[in-house]
Amino acid sequence: MFQLMPGLLYVIVITVVFTVLLIGGTAASLLTQARAIVRKRYIGPVFSESNTKKVSKLRPVLVTATGVLISVKDEATNRLLTTFKMPAELRHYHEFFFARPFFSSSAYLVPLRDVLETSIVDNTLAVTFKHDDREITLRCKSCNLAKWINTLNRLI
């Protein structure tokens, strides 16, 4: 009986670890899918696969290849439209602000005519824009935030 206890204990520990990992992975996947559905309903054409193709022929004014997309939030309902902080490529064009998360085929493309305000909040760049009568705030972190805010404000 004593010889069976360590083996049985290993089996129980391994079963518990895999069960916790399975439940955690499923919960994260469901949360991501739910946020994707909400994001599509709130900002459909702002975040899509065709946005990457739209800007492929344009020349950017400012580019940061290693930014971090912190959050996309609907200000009226105080609802987050993103799940996790994601590394992203940030670009600024004459007519658009572009943020494409790494490992994603879709991208955020915000027309500058819709931008209401740009500011630096808690060492992050906050771009507030209007889409279908909703105020959406896209927050991202990058190096040279002062440069980003100056060029965005100049072209707005």
Tab-separated table of C-alpha atoms in Angstrom:
chain	number	residue	atom	x	y	z
A	1	MET	CA	0.000	0.000	0.000
A	2	PHE	CA	2.847	2.379	0.831
A	3	GLN	CA	4.338	1.878	-2.628
A	4	LEU	CA	1.112	2.946	-4.365
A	5	MET	CA	0.773	6.289	-2.524
A	6	PRO	CA	3.502	8.280	-4.361
A	7	GLY	CA	2.268	7.078	-7.763
A	8	LEU	CA	-1.340	7.867	-6.890
A	9	LEU	CA	-0.316	11.289	-5.610
A	10	TYR	CA	1.471	12.050	-8.913
A	11	VAL	CA	-1.606	11.033	-10.885
A	12	ILE	CA	-3.862	13.278	-8.782
A	13	VAL	CA	-1.506	16.277	-9.041
A	14	ILE	CA	-1.105	15.905	-12.804
A	15	THR	CA	-4.883	15.537	-13.232
A	16	VAL	CA	-5.539	18.693	-11.195
A	17	VAL	CA	-2.916	20.709	-13.109
A	18	PHE	CA	-4.273	19.699	-16.519
A	19	THR	CA	-7.872	20.355	-15.401
A	20	VAL	CA	-6.974	23.869	-14.216
A	21	LEU	CA	-5.099	24.572	-17.462
A	22	LEU	CA	-8.011	23.291	-19.554
A	23	ILE	CA	-10.589	25.389	-17.685
A	24	GLY	CA	-8.355	28.488	-17.759
A	25	GLY	CA	-7.660	28.126	-21.473
A	26	THR	CA	-11.339	27.641	-22.245
A	27	ALA	CA	-12.292	30.692	-20.181
A	28	ALA	CA	-9.684	32.869	-21.904
A	29	SER	CA	-10.827	31.662	-25.323
A	30	LEU	CA	-14.499	32.355	-24.573
A	31	LEU	CA	-13.683	35.800	-23.185
A	32	THR	CA	-11.678	36.657	-26.284
A	33	GLN	CA	-14.479	35.503	-28.580
A	34	ALA	CA	-17.082	37.453	-26.610
A	35	ARG	CA	-15.002	40.634	-26.779
A	36	ALA	CA	-14.482	40.105	-30.514
A	37	ILE	CA	-18.248	39.929	-31.043
A	38	VAL	CA	-18.793	43.104	-29.002
A	39	ARG	CA	-15.935	44.877	-30.814
A	40	LYS	CA	-17.412	43.983	-34.195
A	41	ARG	CA	-20.795	45.370	-33.135
A	42	TYR	CA	-19.323	48.606	-31.751
A	43	ILE	CA	-16.558	49.456	-34.238
A	44	GLY	CA	-17.043	47.066	-37.173
A	45	PRO	CA	-15.249	48.781	-40.099
A	46	VAL	CA	-12.648	50.477	-37.873
A	47	PHE	CA	-11.152	47.033	-37.094
A	48	SER	CA	-11.060	44.764	-40.127
A	49	GLU	CA	-8.793	42.810	-42.455
A	50	SER	CA	-9.319	45.196	-45.351
A	51	ASN	CA	-7.695	48.049	-43.405
A	52	THR	CA	-4.252	46.529	-43.875
A	53	LYS	CA	-4.794	46.462	-47.644
A	54	LYS	CA	-6.092	50.051	-47.701
A	55	VAL	CA	-2.896	51.534	-46.303
A	56	SER	CA	-0.419	49.247	-48.031
A	57	LYS	CA	0.080	51.725	-50.890
A	58	LEU	CA	0.208	54.851	-48.718
A	59	ARG	CA	3.343	56.345	-47.249
A	60	PRO	CA	3.292	56.851	-43.465
A	61	VAL	CA	4.274	60.090	-41.732
A	62	LEU	CA	5.378	58.346	-38.521
A	63	VAL	CA	5.968	54.643	-37.775
A	64	THR	CA	6.654	52.720	-34.584
A	65	ALA	CA	7.139	49.026	-35.149
A	66	THR	CA	7.199	48.123	-31.457
A	67	GLY	CA	4.263	49.760	-29.716
A	68	VAL	CA	1.787	48.189	-27.318
A	69	LEU	CA	-1.973	48.376	-27.804
A	70	ILE	CA	-3.263	48.825	-24.260
A	71	SER	CA	-7.027	49.030	-24.721
A	72	VAL	CA	-9.928	50.086	-26.893
A	73	LYS	CA	-12.800	51.382	-24.792
A	74	ASP	CA	-16.296	52.738	-25.368
A	75	GLU	CA	-16.476	55.839	-23.179
A	76	ALA	CA	-20.280	56.074	-22.944
A	77	THR	CA	-20.782	52.583	-21.525
A	78	ASN	CA	-17.284	52.278	-20.007
A	79	ARG	CA	-16.875	48.940	-21.805
A	80	LEU	CA	-13.532	47.512	-22.891
A	81	LEU	CA	-13.535	46.244	-26.474
A	82	THR	CA	-10.178	44.459	-26.215
A	83	THR	CA	-9.181	41.585	-23.976
A	84	PHE	CA	-5.417	41.685	-23.545
A	85	LYS	CA	-2.560	44.147	-24.009
A	86	MET	CA	-0.999	43.329	-27.373
A	87	PRO	CA	2.242	44.311	-29.054
A	88	ALA	CA	1.364	46.303	-32.136
A	89	GLU	CA	2.724	48.259	-35.044
A	90	LEU	CA	1.605	51.888	-34.987
A	91	ARG	CA	1.537	54.122	-38.049
A	92	HIS	CA	0.381	57.635	-38.674
A	93	TYR	CA	-0.710	58.635	-42.172
A	94	HIS	CA	-1.906	62.004	-43.458
A	95	GLU	CA	-5.538	60.855	-43.212
A	96	PHE	CA	-5.441	57.872	-40.819
A	97	PHE	CA	-4.128	56.541	-37.531
A	98	PHE	CA	-3.271	52.855	-37.985
A	99	ALA	CA	-2.613	50.205	-35.302
A	100	ARG	CA	-2.103	46.567	-36.250
A	101	PRO	CA	-1.630	44.027	-33.450
A	102	PHE	CA	1.098	41.484	-34.149
A	103	PHE	CA	-0.165	38.014	-35.130
A	104	SER	CA	-3.411	39.532	-36.409
A	105	SER	CA	-4.549	39.996	-39.973
A	106	SER	CA	-6.930	42.799	-38.950
A	107	ALA	CA	-5.981	46.351	-38.030
A	108	TYR	CA	-7.465	49.473	-36.475
A	109	LEU	CA	-7.787	52.290	-38.993
A	110	VAL	CA	-9.081	55.547	-37.498
A	111	PRO	CA	-9.741	58.415	-39.923
A	112	LEU	CA	-8.237	61.652	-38.586
A	113	ARG	CA	-11.431	63.548	-39.416
A	114	ASP	CA	-13.210	61.423	-36.763
A	115	VAL	CA	-10.586	62.047	-34.056
A	116	LEU	CA	-11.947	64.256	-31.295
A	117	GLU	CA	-8.962	64.446	-28.964
A	118	THR	CA	-5.442	63.145	-28.536
A	119	SER	CA	-3.688	63.210	-25.195
A	120	ILE	CA	-1.102	61.507	-23.048
A	121	VAL	CA	-2.721	59.768	-20.064
A	122	ASP	CA	-0.639	57.697	-17.621
A	123	ASN	CA	2.295	57.581	-20.068
A	124	THR	CA	0.080	56.220	-22.863
A	125	LEU	CA	-1.193	57.853	-26.036
A	126	ALA	CA	-4.988	58.166	-25.932
A	127	VAL	CA	-6.755	58.787	-29.249
A	128	THR	CA	-10.464	59.505	-28.786
A	129	PHE	CA	-12.575	59.263	-31.924
A	130	LYS	CA	-16.251	59.212	-32.838
A	131	HIS	CA	-17.773	56.229	-34.634
A	132	ASP	CA	-21.552	55.861	-35.117
A	133	ASP	CA	-22.304	58.403	-32.376
A	134	ARG	CA	-20.046	56.585	-29.904
A	135	GLU	CA	-16.875	57.943	-28.374
A	136	ILE	CA	-14.169	55.295	-28.539
A	137	THR	CA	-10.748	55.695	-26.912
A	138	LEU	CA	-7.810	53.765	-28.317
A	139	ARG	CA	-4.882	53.720	-25.876
A	140	CYS	CA	-1.412	52.628	-26.888
A	141	LYS	CA	2.096	52.903	-25.528
A	142	SER	CA	5.125	53.725	-27.609
A	143	CYS	CA	8.450	55.455	-27.456
A	144	ASN	CA	8.528	59.203	-28.264
A	145	LEU	CA	4.967	59.918	-27.176
A	146	ALA	CA	5.570	63.656	-27.476
A	147	LYS	CA	6.438	63.193	-31.147
A	148	TRP	CA	3.260	61.183	-31.713
A	149	ILE	CA	1.030	63.711	-29.997
A	150	ASN	CA	2.612	66.627	-31.890
A	151	THR	CA	2.205	65.062	-35.323
A	152	LEU	CA	-1.346	63.900	-34.612
A	153	ASN	CA	-2.412	67.309	-33.307
A	154	ARG	CA	-0.753	69.064	-36.225
A	155	LEU	CA	-2.671	67.050	-38.833
A	156	ILE	CA	-5.982	67.082	-36.986
